Short mmCIF file of C-alpha atoms in Angstrom, two decimals:
data_model
loop_
_atom_site.label_atom_id
_atom_site.label_comp_id
_atom_site.label_asym_id
_atom_site.label_seq_id
_atom_site.Cartn_x
_atom_site.Cartn_y
_atom_site.Cartn_z
CA MET Q 1 35.75 21.80 -8.48
CA HIS Q 2 34.26 18.41 -7.68
CA ARG Q 3 30.89 19.99 -7.38
CA ASP Q 4 31.18 21.68 -10.78
CA ALA Q 5 32.35 18.44 -12.32
CA LEU Q 6 29.48 16.51 -10.76
CA GLN Q 7 27.04 19.15 -11.94
CA GLU Q 8 28.42 18.78 -15.45
CA VAL Q 9 28.23 14.98 -15.32
CA ALA Q 10 24.69 15.17 -14.00
CA ASN Q 11 23.63 17.70 -16.65
CA VAL Q 12 24.92 15.48 -19.45
CA ALA Q 13 23.25 12.43 -17.92
CA MET Q 14 19.90 14.16 -17.56
CA GLY Q 15 20.06 15.37 -21.15
CA GLU Q 16 20.50 11.80 -22.33
CA ALA Q 17 17.91 10.50 -19.90
CA GLY Q 18 15.37 13.05 -21.08
CA ALA Q 19 15.85 12.07 -24.72
CA LYS Q 20 15.52 8.37 -23.90
CA LEU Q 21 12.46 8.78 -21.71
CA ALA Q 22 10.85 10.85 -24.45
CA GLU Q 23 11.54 8.06 -26.91
CA LEU Q 24 10.24 5.37 -24.58
CA LEU Q 25 7.07 7.24 -23.66
CA ASP Q 26 6.67 8.80 -27.08
CA THR Q 27 5.99 12.20 -25.56
CA PHE Q 28 7.98 15.27 -24.60
CA VAL Q 29 9.45 15.17 -21.13
CA ARG Q 30 11.15 17.83 -19.06
CA LEU Q 31 14.01 17.05 -16.73
CA SER Q 32 15.16 19.95 -14.63
CA VAL Q 33 18.79 20.92 -14.16
CA PRO Q 34 19.91 18.78 -11.22
CA ARG Q 35 20.30 20.48 -7.87
CA ILE Q 36 23.20 19.19 -5.83
CA LEU Q 37 23.39 19.53 -2.07
CA ILE Q 38 25.65 18.15 0.58
CA SER Q 39 23.77 17.74 3.80
CA ASP Q 40 24.36 16.48 7.30
CA ALA Q 41 22.42 13.26 7.64
CA ALA Q 42 20.48 14.76 10.52
CA GLU Q 43 19.22 17.49 8.20
CA VAL Q 44 18.15 15.20 5.38
CA PRO Q 45 14.49 15.06 6.45
CA ASP Q 46 14.28 18.85 6.66
CA THR Q 47 16.14 19.26 3.39
CA LEU Q 48 13.67 16.94 1.69
CA GLY Q 49 10.87 18.96 3.20
CA LYS Q 50 12.37 22.17 1.79
CA LEU Q 51 13.02 20.74 -1.67
CA LEU Q 52 9.35 19.89 -1.92
CA GLU Q 53 6.26 21.52 -0.57
CA PRO Q 54 6.80 20.51 3.05
CA HIS Q 55 3.17 19.95 3.91
CA ASN Q 56 2.16 18.19 0.76
CA ALA Q 57 1.63 14.48 1.16
CA VAL Q 58 3.77 12.51 -1.25
CA THR Q 59 4.01 8.94 -2.37
CA ALA Q 60 7.58 7.70 -2.51
CA VAL Q 61 9.38 4.79 -4.10
CA ARG Q 62 12.91 3.84 -3.13
CA GLN Q 63 15.47 1.80 -5.01
CA SER Q 64 19.04 0.87 -4.13
CA PHE Q 65 21.81 0.96 -6.69
CA LEU Q 66 24.95 -1.05 -6.36
CA SER Q 67 28.36 -0.45 -7.77
CA ARG Q 68 31.63 0.79 -6.36
CA ILE Q 69 29.47 3.76 -5.49
CA GLN Q 70 26.32 2.69 -3.69
CA GLY Q 71 23.32 4.62 -2.59
CA GLU Q 72 19.62 4.94 -2.63
CA ALA Q 73 17.35 6.75 -5.02
CA ILE Q 74 13.98 8.04 -3.92
CA VAL Q 75 11.30 9.13 -6.36
CA LEU Q 76 8.51 11.30 -5.03
CA PHE Q 77 5.18 11.56 -6.77
CA GLY Q 78 2.29 13.93 -6.54
CA GLU Q 79 -1.19 12.64 -7.18
CA ALA Q 80 -1.84 14.33 -10.50
CA GLY Q 81 -1.38 12.86 -13.94
CA CYS Q 82 -0.62 9.31 -12.95
CA ALA Q 83 -3.31 7.85 -15.21
CA GLU Q 84 -1.90 9.56 -18.32
CA LEU Q 85 1.55 8.27 -17.67
CA ALA Q 86 0.16 4.80 -16.96
CA ASP Q 87 -1.27 4.76 -20.47
CA LEU Q 88 2.09 5.75 -21.90
CA MET Q 89 3.66 2.89 -19.94
CA GLY Q 90 1.35 0.37 -21.56
CA TYR Q 91 -1.37 0.05 -18.92
CA ASP Q 92 -4.96 -0.21 -20.08
CA GLY Q 93 -8.07 1.35 -18.63
CA VAL Q 94 -8.80 2.47 -15.09
CA LEU Q 95 -6.13 1.53 -12.58
CA ALA Q 96 -6.79 -0.59 -9.51
CA PRO Q 97 -4.80 0.48 -6.42
CA SER Q 98 -2.24 -2.30 -6.93
CA GLU Q 99 -1.84 -1.29 -10.58
CA ARG Q 100 -1.37 2.32 -9.57
CA ARG Q 101 1.43 1.21 -7.27
CA GLU Q 102 2.95 -0.87 -10.03
CA VAL Q 103 2.89 2.13 -12.37
CA LEU Q 104 4.68 4.22 -9.78
CA LEU Q 105 7.28 1.50 -9.22
CA ASP Q 106 7.74 1.21 -12.99
CA ILE Q 107 8.11 4.95 -13.46
CA ALA Q 108 10.54 5.19 -10.56
CA ASN Q 109 12.62 2.34 -11.98
CA VAL Q 110 12.73 3.88 -15.46
CA LEU Q 111 13.55 7.31 -14.11
CA VAL Q 112 16.25 6.10 -11.73
CA GLY Q 113 17.76 3.83 -14.37
CA ALA Q 114 17.83 6.52 -17.05
CA CYS Q 115 19.27 9.21 -14.81
CA LEU Q 116 21.80 7.17 -12.86
CA GLY Q 117 22.74 5.04 -15.86
CA GLY Q 118 24.02 8.19 -17.60
CA VAL Q 119 26.02 9.31 -14.58
CA PHE Q 120 27.67 5.94 -14.03
CA ARG Q 121 28.43 5.47 -17.71
CA GLN Q 122 30.52 8.61 -17.51
CA PHE Q 123 32.26 7.15 -14.47
CA GLY Q 124 32.87 3.96 -16.44
CA LEU Q 125 31.08 1.87 -13.79
CA GLU Q 126 28.60 -0.99 -14.30
CA LEU Q 127 25.52 -0.42 -12.24
CA GLY Q 128 23.16 -2.92 -10.63
CA PHE Q 129 19.79 -2.29 -9.04
CA THR Q 130 17.56 -3.90 -6.46
CA ALA Q 131 13.83 -4.05 -7.09
CA PRO Q 132 12.09 -0.77 -6.27
CA SER Q 133 9.73 -0.77 -3.34
CA LEU Q 134 7.16 1.56 -1.91
CA LEU Q 135 8.59 3.75 0.83
CA ALA Q 136 5.51 5.68 1.82
CA GLU Q 137 2.07 6.58 0.61
CA ASP Q 138 0.53 9.99 1.29
CA THR Q 139 3.16 10.99 3.83
CA PRO Q 140 4.50 14.52 4.46
CA ALA Q 141 7.86 14.91 2.70
CA GLN Q 142 9.88 15.66 5.81
CA ARG Q 143 8.65 12.48 7.46
CA LEU Q 144 9.90 10.20 4.66
CA ILE Q 145 13.26 9.52 6.24
CA ARG Q 146 13.96 9.47 9.92
CA ALA Q 147 17.35 10.97 10.68
CA ASP Q 148 18.01 8.48 13.45
CA THR Q 149 17.72 5.56 11.05
CA LEU Q 150 20.51 6.81 8.78
CA ASP Q 151 23.74 5.04 9.63
CA TRP Q 152 26.03 7.65 8.13
CA SER Q 153 26.74 11.23 8.96
CA ARG Q 154 26.80 13.10 5.67
CA ALA Q 155 24.78 12.67 2.54
CA LEU Q 156 24.92 13.95 -1.00
CA LEU Q 157 21.53 14.80 -2.41
CA VAL Q 158 20.91 15.22 -6.09
CA GLU Q 159 17.45 16.42 -6.95
CA VAL Q 160 15.90 16.31 -10.40
CA ASN Q 161 12.37 17.23 -11.34
CA PHE Q 162 10.74 15.16 -14.06
CA ARG Q 163 7.52 16.09 -15.76
CA LEU Q 164 5.62 15.49 -18.94
CA GLU Q 165 5.45 18.42 -21.31
CA GLN Q 166 1.72 17.89 -21.62
CA GLY Q 167 -0.42 16.87 -18.71
CA ALA Q 168 -0.02 17.26 -15.01
CA PHE Q 169 2.38 14.48 -14.16
CA SER Q 170 5.47 15.46 -12.26
CA SER Q 171 7.88 13.73 -9.92
CA HIS Q 172 11.13 14.37 -8.11
CA LEU Q 173 14.16 12.13 -8.14
CA ILE Q 174 16.44 12.35 -5.16
CA VAL Q 175 19.67 10.42 -4.96
CA LEU Q 176 21.18 9.86 -1.55
CA LEU Q 177 24.81 8.87 -1.25
CA PRO Q 178 26.31 7.92 2.08
CA GLU Q 179 29.68 9.25 3.09
CA ARG Q 180 31.82 6.36 1.89
CA SER Q 181 30.30 6.57 -1.56
CA ILE Q 182 30.84 10.32 -1.64
CA ASP Q 183 34.59 9.68 -1.28
CA ARG Q 184 34.51 7.14 -4.09
CA MET Q 185 32.54 9.47 -6.29
CA ARG Q 186 35.20 12.11 -5.66
CA GLU Q 187 37.79 9.65 -6.98
CA SER Q 188 35.71 9.00 -10.09
CA LEU Q 189 35.31 12.73 -10.64
CA ASP Q 190 39.08 13.16 -10.25
CA GLN Q 191 39.58 10.70 -13.08
CA ILE Q 192 37.15 12.57 -15.30
CA ILE Q 193 38.80 15.89 -14.49
CA ALA Q 194 42.25 14.41 -15.15
CA ALA Q 195 41.07 13.08 -18.51
CA LEU Q 196 39.89 16.50 -19.68
CA MET M 1 35.19 -33.00 -14.38
CA PRO M 2 32.79 -30.72 -16.23
CA ASP M 3 34.41 -27.56 -17.53
CA ARG M 4 33.26 -24.09 -16.56
CA SER M 5 30.92 -23.50 -19.48
CA GLU M 6 29.30 -26.92 -18.98
CA LEU M 7 28.80 -26.05 -15.33
CA LEU M 8 27.34 -22.66 -16.21
CA GLU M 9 24.96 -24.20 -18.67
CA PHE M 10 23.93 -26.79 -16.12
CA ALA M 11 23.46 -24.18 -13.40
CA VAL M 12 21.28 -21.97 -15.59
CA ASP M 13 19.25 -24.89 -16.84
CA ARG M 14 18.69 -26.55 -13.49
CA ALA M 15 18.52 -23.51 -11.20
CA ASN M 16 15.37 -23.55 -9.11
CA ILE M 17 14.22 -20.27 -10.61
CA GLY M 18 12.93 -19.46 -14.06
CA ILE M 19 15.52 -18.08 -16.47
CA PHE M 20 14.72 -17.07 -20.01
CA ALA M 21 15.94 -14.53 -22.55
CA LEU M 22 14.26 -12.49 -25.26
CA ASP M 23 15.45 -10.51 -28.25
CA ARG M 24 14.06 -7.13 -29.27
CA GLU M 25 11.23 -8.73 -31.25
CA MET M 26 10.24 -10.83 -28.23
CA HIS M 27 11.64 -14.06 -29.68
CA VAL M 28 12.67 -16.56 -27.02
CA LEU M 29 16.44 -17.13 -26.95
CA LEU M 30 16.77 -19.17 -23.77
CA TRP M 31 14.28 -21.24 -21.76
CA ASN M 32 15.54 -23.16 -18.77
CA ARG M 33 14.24 -26.34 -17.14
CA PHE M 34 12.17 -24.46 -14.53
CA MET M 35 10.31 -22.57 -17.27
CA ALA M 36 9.80 -25.77 -19.27
CA ASP M 37 8.53 -27.75 -16.27
CA HIS M 38 6.10 -25.09 -15.14
CA SER M 39 4.82 -24.00 -18.54
CA GLY M 40 4.60 -27.49 -20.01
CA LYS M 41 6.49 -26.24 -23.06
CA GLU M 42 9.97 -27.60 -23.71
CA SER M 43 12.70 -25.23 -24.79
CA ALA M 44 12.68 -26.78 -28.28
CA GLU M 45 9.03 -25.73 -28.62
CA VAL M 46 9.55 -22.09 -27.69
CA ILE M 47 13.09 -21.10 -28.70
CA GLY M 48 13.06 -18.96 -31.82
CA ARG M 49 9.35 -18.31 -31.50
CA ASN M 50 7.59 -15.14 -30.42
CA LEU M 51 6.78 -15.26 -26.71
CA PHE M 52 3.20 -14.06 -27.23
CA ASP M 53 2.54 -16.75 -29.84
CA CYS M 54 3.57 -19.35 -27.27
CA PHE M 55 1.70 -17.69 -24.40
CA PRO M 56 -1.25 -15.68 -25.70
CA ASP M 57 -2.42 -14.99 -22.11
CA LEU M 58 0.53 -12.70 -21.36
CA PRO M 59 -0.28 -8.97 -20.91
CA ARG M 60 1.18 -8.03 -24.27
CA ARG M 61 1.07 -4.25 -24.49
CA TRP M 62 2.51 -3.81 -21.00
CA LEU M 63 5.21 -6.47 -21.34
CA GLU M 64 6.36 -5.16 -24.74
CA LYS M 65 6.75 -1.71 -23.20
CA LYS M 66 8.65 -3.16 -20.29
CA VAL M 67 11.11 -5.03 -22.52
CA ALA M 68 11.42 -2.05 -24.86
CA GLY M 69 12.40 0.04 -21.84
CA VAL M 70 15.20 -2.38 -20.98
CA PHE M 71 16.59 -2.17 -24.54
CA LEU M 72 16.25 1.56 -24.81
CA LEU M 73 17.40 2.63 -21.36
CA LYS M 74 19.89 -0.24 -20.98
CA ASN M 75 18.31 -0.59 -17.63
CA PHE M 76 17.01 -3.25 -15.26
CA ALA M 77 13.27 -3.65 -14.86
CA PHE M 78 11.29 -5.42 -12.17
CA THR M 79 7.89 -6.85 -11.40
CA SER M 80 6.72 -7.93 -7.98
CA TRP M 81 3.96 -10.36 -6.98
CA GLU M 82 2.71 -7.68 -4.60
CA GLN M 83 1.43 -5.56 -7.46
CA ARG M 84 1.22 -8.06 -10.31
CA PRO M 85 0.78 -11.55 -8.86
CA TYR M 86 2.06 -13.37 -11.92
CA LEU M 87 3.22 -13.10 -15.52
CA PHE M 88 2.79 -16.72 -16.53
CA ARG M 89 -0.12 -18.87 -15.43
CA PHE M 90 1.96 -21.48 -13.66
CA HIS M 91 0.54 -23.89 -11.10
CA HIS M 92 2.08 -23.47 -7.70
CA GLY M 93 2.02 -27.00 -6.36
CA ARG M 94 0.29 -25.95 -3.15
CA PRO M 95 -3.29 -27.00 -3.58
CA VAL M 96 -4.38 -25.90 -0.10
CA THR M 97 -3.66 -22.21 -0.36
CA GLY M 98 -7.02 -20.52 -0.29
CA GLY M 99 -7.42 -17.87 -2.92
CA ILE M 100 -4.07 -18.01 -4.67
CA ASP M 101 -4.77 -19.16 -8.20
CA TYR M 102 -1.35 -19.24 -9.87
CA MET M 103 2.28 -19.25 -8.81
CA GLN M 104 3.13 -15.79 -7.45
CA GLN M 105 6.10 -14.40 -9.35
CA THR M 106 8.79 -11.80 -8.87
CA CYS M 107 10.76 -11.04 -12.02
CA THR M 108 13.94 -9.15 -12.84
CA PHE M 109 14.69 -8.06 -16.40
CA VAL M 110 18.42 -7.61 -17.00
CA PRO M 111 19.88 -6.04 -20.16
CA VAL M 112 22.41 -8.26 -21.91
CA LYS M 113 25.01 -5.94 -23.41
CA ASN M 114 27.38 -6.75 -26.25
CA ALA M 115 30.99 -5.62 -26.54
CA SER M 116 30.01 -2.18 -27.86
CA GLY M 117 27.65 -1.59 -24.94
CA GLU M 118 24.45 -2.05 -26.94
CA VAL M 119 21.68 -4.20 -25.49
CA SER M 120 21.34 -7.35 -27.59
CA ALA M 121 18.91 -9.30 -25.42
CA VAL M 122 16.97 -9.21 -22.18
CA CYS M 123 17.52 -11.93 -19.63
CA VAL M 124 14.61 -12.50 -17.27
CA THR M 125 14.76 -14.31 -13.94
CA LEU M 126 11.49 -15.44 -12.42
CA VAL M 127 11.29 -16.37 -8.75
CA ASP M 128 8.43 -18.33 -7.20
CA ALA M 129 7.10 -16.09 -4.41
CA THR M 130 4.04 -18.21 -3.63
CA ASP M 131 5.21 -19.15 -0.12
CA THR M 132 5.88 -15.51 0.73
CA ALA M 133 2.54 -14.47 -0.71
CA ILE M 134 0.68 -17.13 1.25
CA ALA M 135 2.42 -16.18 4.50
CA TYR M 136 1.71 -12.52 3.79
CA ARG M 137 -1.95 -13.14 3.08
CA GLN M 138 -2.31 -15.24 6.23
CA LEU M 139 -0.76 -12.41 8.18
CA GLU M 140 -3.14 -9.93 6.56
CA ARG M 141 -6.13 -12.11 7.43
CA ALA M 142 -4.90 -12.47 11.01
CA MET M 143 -4.46 -8.71 11.25
CA ALA M 144 -7.99 -8.15 9.94
CA THR M 145 -9.32 -10.54 12.60
CA VAL M 146 -7.33 -8.79 15.31
CA ARG M 147 -8.64 -5.42 14.16
CA GLU M 148 -12.19 -6.79 14.06
CA ASN M 149 -11.85 -8.32 17.54
CA ALA M 150 -10.43 -5.12 18.90
CA ARG M 151 -13.57 -3.22 18.03
CA CYS M 152 -16.24 -5.86 18.63
CA ASP M 153 -17.87 -7.12 21.77
CA GLY M 154 -17.13 -10.82 22.25
CA LEU M 155 -20.56 -11.80 23.54
CA THR M 156 -22.92 -9.96 21.23
CA GLY M 157 -20.72 -9.35 18.17
CA VAL M 158 -21.72 -5.66 17.98
CA PHE M 159 -19.17 -2.84 18.43
CA ASN M 160 -17.58 -2.58 21.86
CA ARG M 161 -17.33 0.45 24.10
CA ARG M 162 -13.92 1.53 22.85
CA HIS M 163 -15.03 1.57 19.23
CA LEU M 164 -18.29 3.26 20.13
CA GLU M 165 -16.41 6.05 21.92
CA GLU M 166 -13.93 6.42 19.08
CA ARG M 167 -16.75 6.81 16.59
CA LEU M 168 -18.66 9.17 18.85
CA SER M 169 -15.54 11.29 19.20
CA GLU M 170 -15.09 11.41 15.40
CA GLU M 171 -18.74 12.25 14.81
CA PHE M 172 -18.64 14.85 17.58
CA TYR M 173 -15.80 16.75 15.91
CA ARG M 174 -17.29 16.33 12.46
CA SER M 175 -20.58 17.76 13.67
CA ARG M 176 -18.80 20.68 15.34
CA ARG M 177 -16.74 21.45 12.25
CA TYR M 178 -19.27 20.91 9.49
CA GLY M 179 -22.50 21.44 11.41
CA GLY M 180 -25.42 19.05 11.23
CA PRO M 181 -27.11 17.51 14.25
CA LEU M 182 -25.74 14.51 16.14
CA SER M 183 -27.65 12.52 18.72
CA LEU M 184 -26.95 9.65 21.05
CA VAL M 185 -29.32 7.03 22.44
CA MET M 186 -28.32 5.07 25.54
CA LEU M 187 -30.39 1.93 25.90
CA ASP M 188 -30.48 -0.18 29.07
CA ILE M 189 -32.24 -3.50 29.72
CA ASP M 190 -34.68 -3.18 32.63
CA HIS M 191 -34.25 -5.47 35.63
CA PHE M 192 -31.42 -7.33 33.95
CA LYS M 193 -30.09 -8.49 37.32
CA ARG M 194 -33.41 -10.24 37.92
CA VAL M 195 -33.01 -12.22 34.66
CA ASN M 196 -29.61 -13.40 35.81
CA ASP M 197 -30.86 -14.24 39.32
CA VAL M 198 -33.99 -16.10 38.21
CA HIS M 199 -32.88 -17.79 34.98
CA GLY M 200 -29.12 -17.88 35.37
CA HIS M 201 -26.25 -16.12 33.65
CA LEU M 202 -26.61 -18.10 30.44
CA ALA M 203 -30.12 -16.69 30.10
CA GLY M 204 -28.73 -13.22 30.76
CA ASP M 205 -26.14 -13.70 28.02
CA GLU M 206 -28.83 -14.85 25.62
CA VAL M 207 -30.96 -11.81 26.41
CA LEU M 208 -28.00 -9.53 25.65
CA ARG M 209 -27.41 -11.34 22.36
CA ILE M 210 -31.06 -11.17 21.28
CA VAL M 211 -31.45 -7.51 22.24
CA ALA M 212 -28.21 -6.69 20.36
CA ALA M 213 -29.43 -8.63 17.31
CA ARG M 214 -32.86 -6.96 17.28
CA VAL M 215 -31.41 -3.47 17.59
CA SER M 216 -28.68 -4.22 14.99
CA GLU M 217 -31.31 -5.11 12.43
CA ALA M 218 -33.40 -2.06 13.14
CA VAL M 219 -30.80 0.74 13.08
CA ARG M 220 -30.07 2.55 9.84
CA ALA M 221 -26.85 1.96 7.93
CA SER M 222 -25.50 5.36 8.98
CA ASP M 223 -26.18 4.72 12.70
CA ILE M 224 -23.47 3.24 14.89
CA PHE M 225 -24.61 0.71 17.45
CA GLY M 226 -22.59 -1.00 20.16
CA ARG M 227 -22.55 -2.42 23.65
CA TYR M 228 -21.44 0.24 26.08
CA GLY M 229 -20.99 -2.14 28.99
CA GLY M 230 -23.01 -4.55 31.13
CA GLU M 231 -26.62 -4.37 29.93
CA GLU M 232 -26.20 -0.91 28.44
CA PHE M 233 -26.04 -0.20 24.71
CA GLY M 234 -25.43 2.96 22.73
CA VAL M 235 -26.61 4.15 19.30
CA ILE M 236 -24.87 7.09 17.64
CA LEU M 237 -27.20 8.88 15.22
CA PRO M 238 -25.31 11.22 12.86
CA GLY M 239 -27.48 13.77 11.06
CA THR M 240 -30.35 13.23 13.49
CA ASP M 241 -31.76 15.81 15.91
CA ILE M 242 -33.29 15.05 19.28
CA ALA M 243 -36.82 14.69 17.91
CA GLY M 244 -35.65 12.17 15.32
CA ALA M 245 -33.58 10.38 17.96
CA ARG M 246 -36.64 10.03 20.21
CA VAL M 247 -38.53 8.40 17.36
CA VAL M 248 -35.65 5.98 16.77
CA ALA M 249 -35.33 5.22 20.49
CA ASP M 250 -39.05 4.57 20.82
CA LYS M 251 -38.97 2.26 17.83
CA LEU M 252 -36.07 0.32 19.33
CA ARG M 253 -37.80 0.14 22.71
CA GLU M 254 -40.96 -1.27 21.13
CA LEU M 255 -38.95 -3.73 19.10
CA VAL M 256 -37.40 -5.23 22.24
CA SER M 257 -40.35 -4.87 24.61
CA GLY M 258 -43.13 -5.77 22.19
CA GLN M 259 -42.27 -9.44 21.80
CA PRO M 260 -41.06 -11.86 24.49
CA LEU M 261 -37.52 -13.20 24.08
CA ALA M 262 -37.32 -16.96 23.63
CA TYR M 263 -34.89 -18.67 25.98
CA LYS M 264 -35.14 -22.48 25.97
CA ASP M 265 -38.86 -23.04 26.53
CA VAL M 266 -39.39 -19.81 28.40
CA GLY M 267 -40.60 -16.53 26.94
CA LEU M 268 -38.84 -13.73 28.79
CA GLU M 269 -40.67 -10.43 29.03
CA ILE M 270 -37.87 -7.95 28.59
CA THR M 271 -38.23 -4.18 28.46
CA VAL M 272 -35.67 -1.45 27.90
CA SER M 273 -35.32 2.19 28.92
CA CYS M 274 -33.69 4.80 26.74
CA GLY M 275 -32.02 8.14 27.36
CA VAL M 276 -31.60 10.50 24.41
CA ALA M 277 -29.32 13.52 24.01
CA GLN M 278 -28.27 15.81 21.19
CA VAL M 279 -24.91 17.55 20.82
CA ALA M 280 -25.29 21.25 21.66
CA PRO M 281 -22.92 24.15 20.88
CA GLU M 282 -21.90 24.45 24.54
CA HIS M 283 -20.54 20.88 24.62
CA THR M 284 -16.77 20.78 24.43
CA THR M 285 -16.22 17.01 24.60
CA TYR M 286 -18.17 13.98 23.48
CA GLU M 287 -18.19 12.71 27.09
CA GLU M 288 -20.65 15.46 27.97
CA VAL M 289 -23.13 14.00 25.48
CA ILE M 290 -22.74 10.55 27.04
CA ARG M 291 -23.34 12.06 30.48
CA LEU M 292 -26.43 13.85 29.23
CA ALA M 293 -27.87 10.70 27.66
CA ASP M 294 -27.07 8.76 30.83
CA THR M 295 -28.91 11.31 32.97
CA ALA M 296 -31.94 11.00 30.71
CA LEU M 297 -31.66 7.21 30.96
CA TYR M 298 -31.73 7.31 34.78
CA ARG M 299 -34.78 9.53 34.63
CA ALA M 300 -36.49 6.97 32.39
CA LYS M 301 -35.63 4.31 34.98
CA ARG M 302 -36.95 6.44 37.85
CA GLU M 303 -40.17 7.24 36.04
CA GLY M 304 -41.05 3.57 35.77
CA ARG M 305 -38.84 2.05 33.06
CA ASN M 306 -39.81 0.86 29.55
CA ARG M 307 -39.80 4.43 28.28
CA VAL M 308 -37.71 7.04 26.49
CA CYS M 309 -36.51 10.27 28.13
CA ALA M 310 -34.64 13.14 26.55
#
C-alpha cells in the first residue's frame, strides 16, 4: 500500500515537474513514470548498473536534500545533447569544459528541485538543498557508489528518466533514501492515505 | 537591548557574506553592507533599480534564466566558483594571488515564498571563496609539479626511464592493435667513464645534459626521448620502420659526435653508439624490443663505437 501511495505521489510530482520544466526551457520534455525499488545497500551499485546500460560511462551529479526526510539525489547524464540543453538554459556559444560542468550542475539542480519539490509539497514538508557537486565523470554506472561507503543497510531508489522531446538529451534521476528516512516517508504516506 | 527584528536587520546587513534580494523583474530589493562595500554601490543607489542597469557586466541571459527558474520551480539554485569563478567583479583584497583576477564567489539562490506559497522574491547569498580557490590552485600547481617530476630525469630534464617504459608499453600495444611500425633507438655515450675519470663528475653531468639537449632538439614532435639510465638514452619512434629509425639514429649520432662539447675551456670529443630495433609480430612484450635494441647497441660498441647497428 505504501508503495502504491508513493508511486501515486511520485506520478503526480513528475507530472507537475514536467510541465514546469517545459515552461522553463520552453520546449517539450518527457519525464518517465518513476520506477521505485527497495534495495539492500550492498546491491545499490549493481542496481544502478542494471537501471542504466552497465558498461556505458556516465557523468553524475549528486545533491543532498534536507528535511524531516533526508537523502541524496543523483542525476546521470549521457554525452549527447548537452549543448542544446545548454542553450535552453541561457548559455551562449561553444561550451568550455568548466561551462559544460556548470550546465550539468544546473540541469541536475533544476531536475532534482522540480521532481522532489512536488513530492515534498504533497508531504507538506519544506525542503532545503545543498549545492550540487560532480560525483563522477565518464565512470561506469555500477562504479558510481561503493557499497562499503554507504552507512545504512537499506535504500529506496526512485528512478526517473528525463529527456527533451526534440534532440538527443536524456538523463536519469535517482533518489536514494537511507533507512531512517524510509521510515519517516512511510509516516508521511500514512498521513496522505488517512486523508484520502 | 535591541529587539529581535533590529538584531535580524543588523545581522543581515553586517554579515560577512553578500546578501541581496531580487524581484521577478530583477529589481534589487535588498543589498547588504558586504555587497555595498565590495561593489562600491550603496544600497540607496541600487534598491529599486534593475540589477543589470547597475551592473552591466553581469552575464544577463544566463542569470535571468537562473532567477526565472527559482521563481518557476520554487527551487533553490546554486553557482560555484569552481565552474563560474564570479558573478560580480569584486576585488578580493589579496593582491599577491597569482592569476586570480576577482573575488571567487559561491552563490545560493533561495526562493522567498509568501503566505500562499508563491515565490515573491529571490534571496541570494554570496560567499567569498577566494581563499579556497587560491589554496586549491596552489594544490593543483603542486600536483602538476609532482607529476612532472615523476616523469622527468632530474639531471637532464628529459623523460626518465619509468616514463619512457610507460610510453613504450602504450605504443607497443597501440602498434599491435592498430598496426603501423614502431621502432626504438638506444643511444649510449662512448667512453663515458673516461670523461668522468679525466675531467671529473661535473664534466660527466654536463656531457649528459648537452647530449640530452642536442637530441631533444633534433627529435620529431611525435618521437619520445628520455634517459634510460646512466649514459644511456632511448628514443621511441612511433610510425617509423627500422630503415627510418636507422636514418634518425645516424642523424642523432652525427649531431652529438660532429661537434665537440664545450665544458669550461675544454672541447670534449664525445661520440655515441646506437642500437636500433623494430617491433615484430613475434614480440609479446615491449621488453623484448628493448633487449633487441640493447643487443644491437652492444654490437655497435664491439665494432668500434660511434656507429649505428640494427
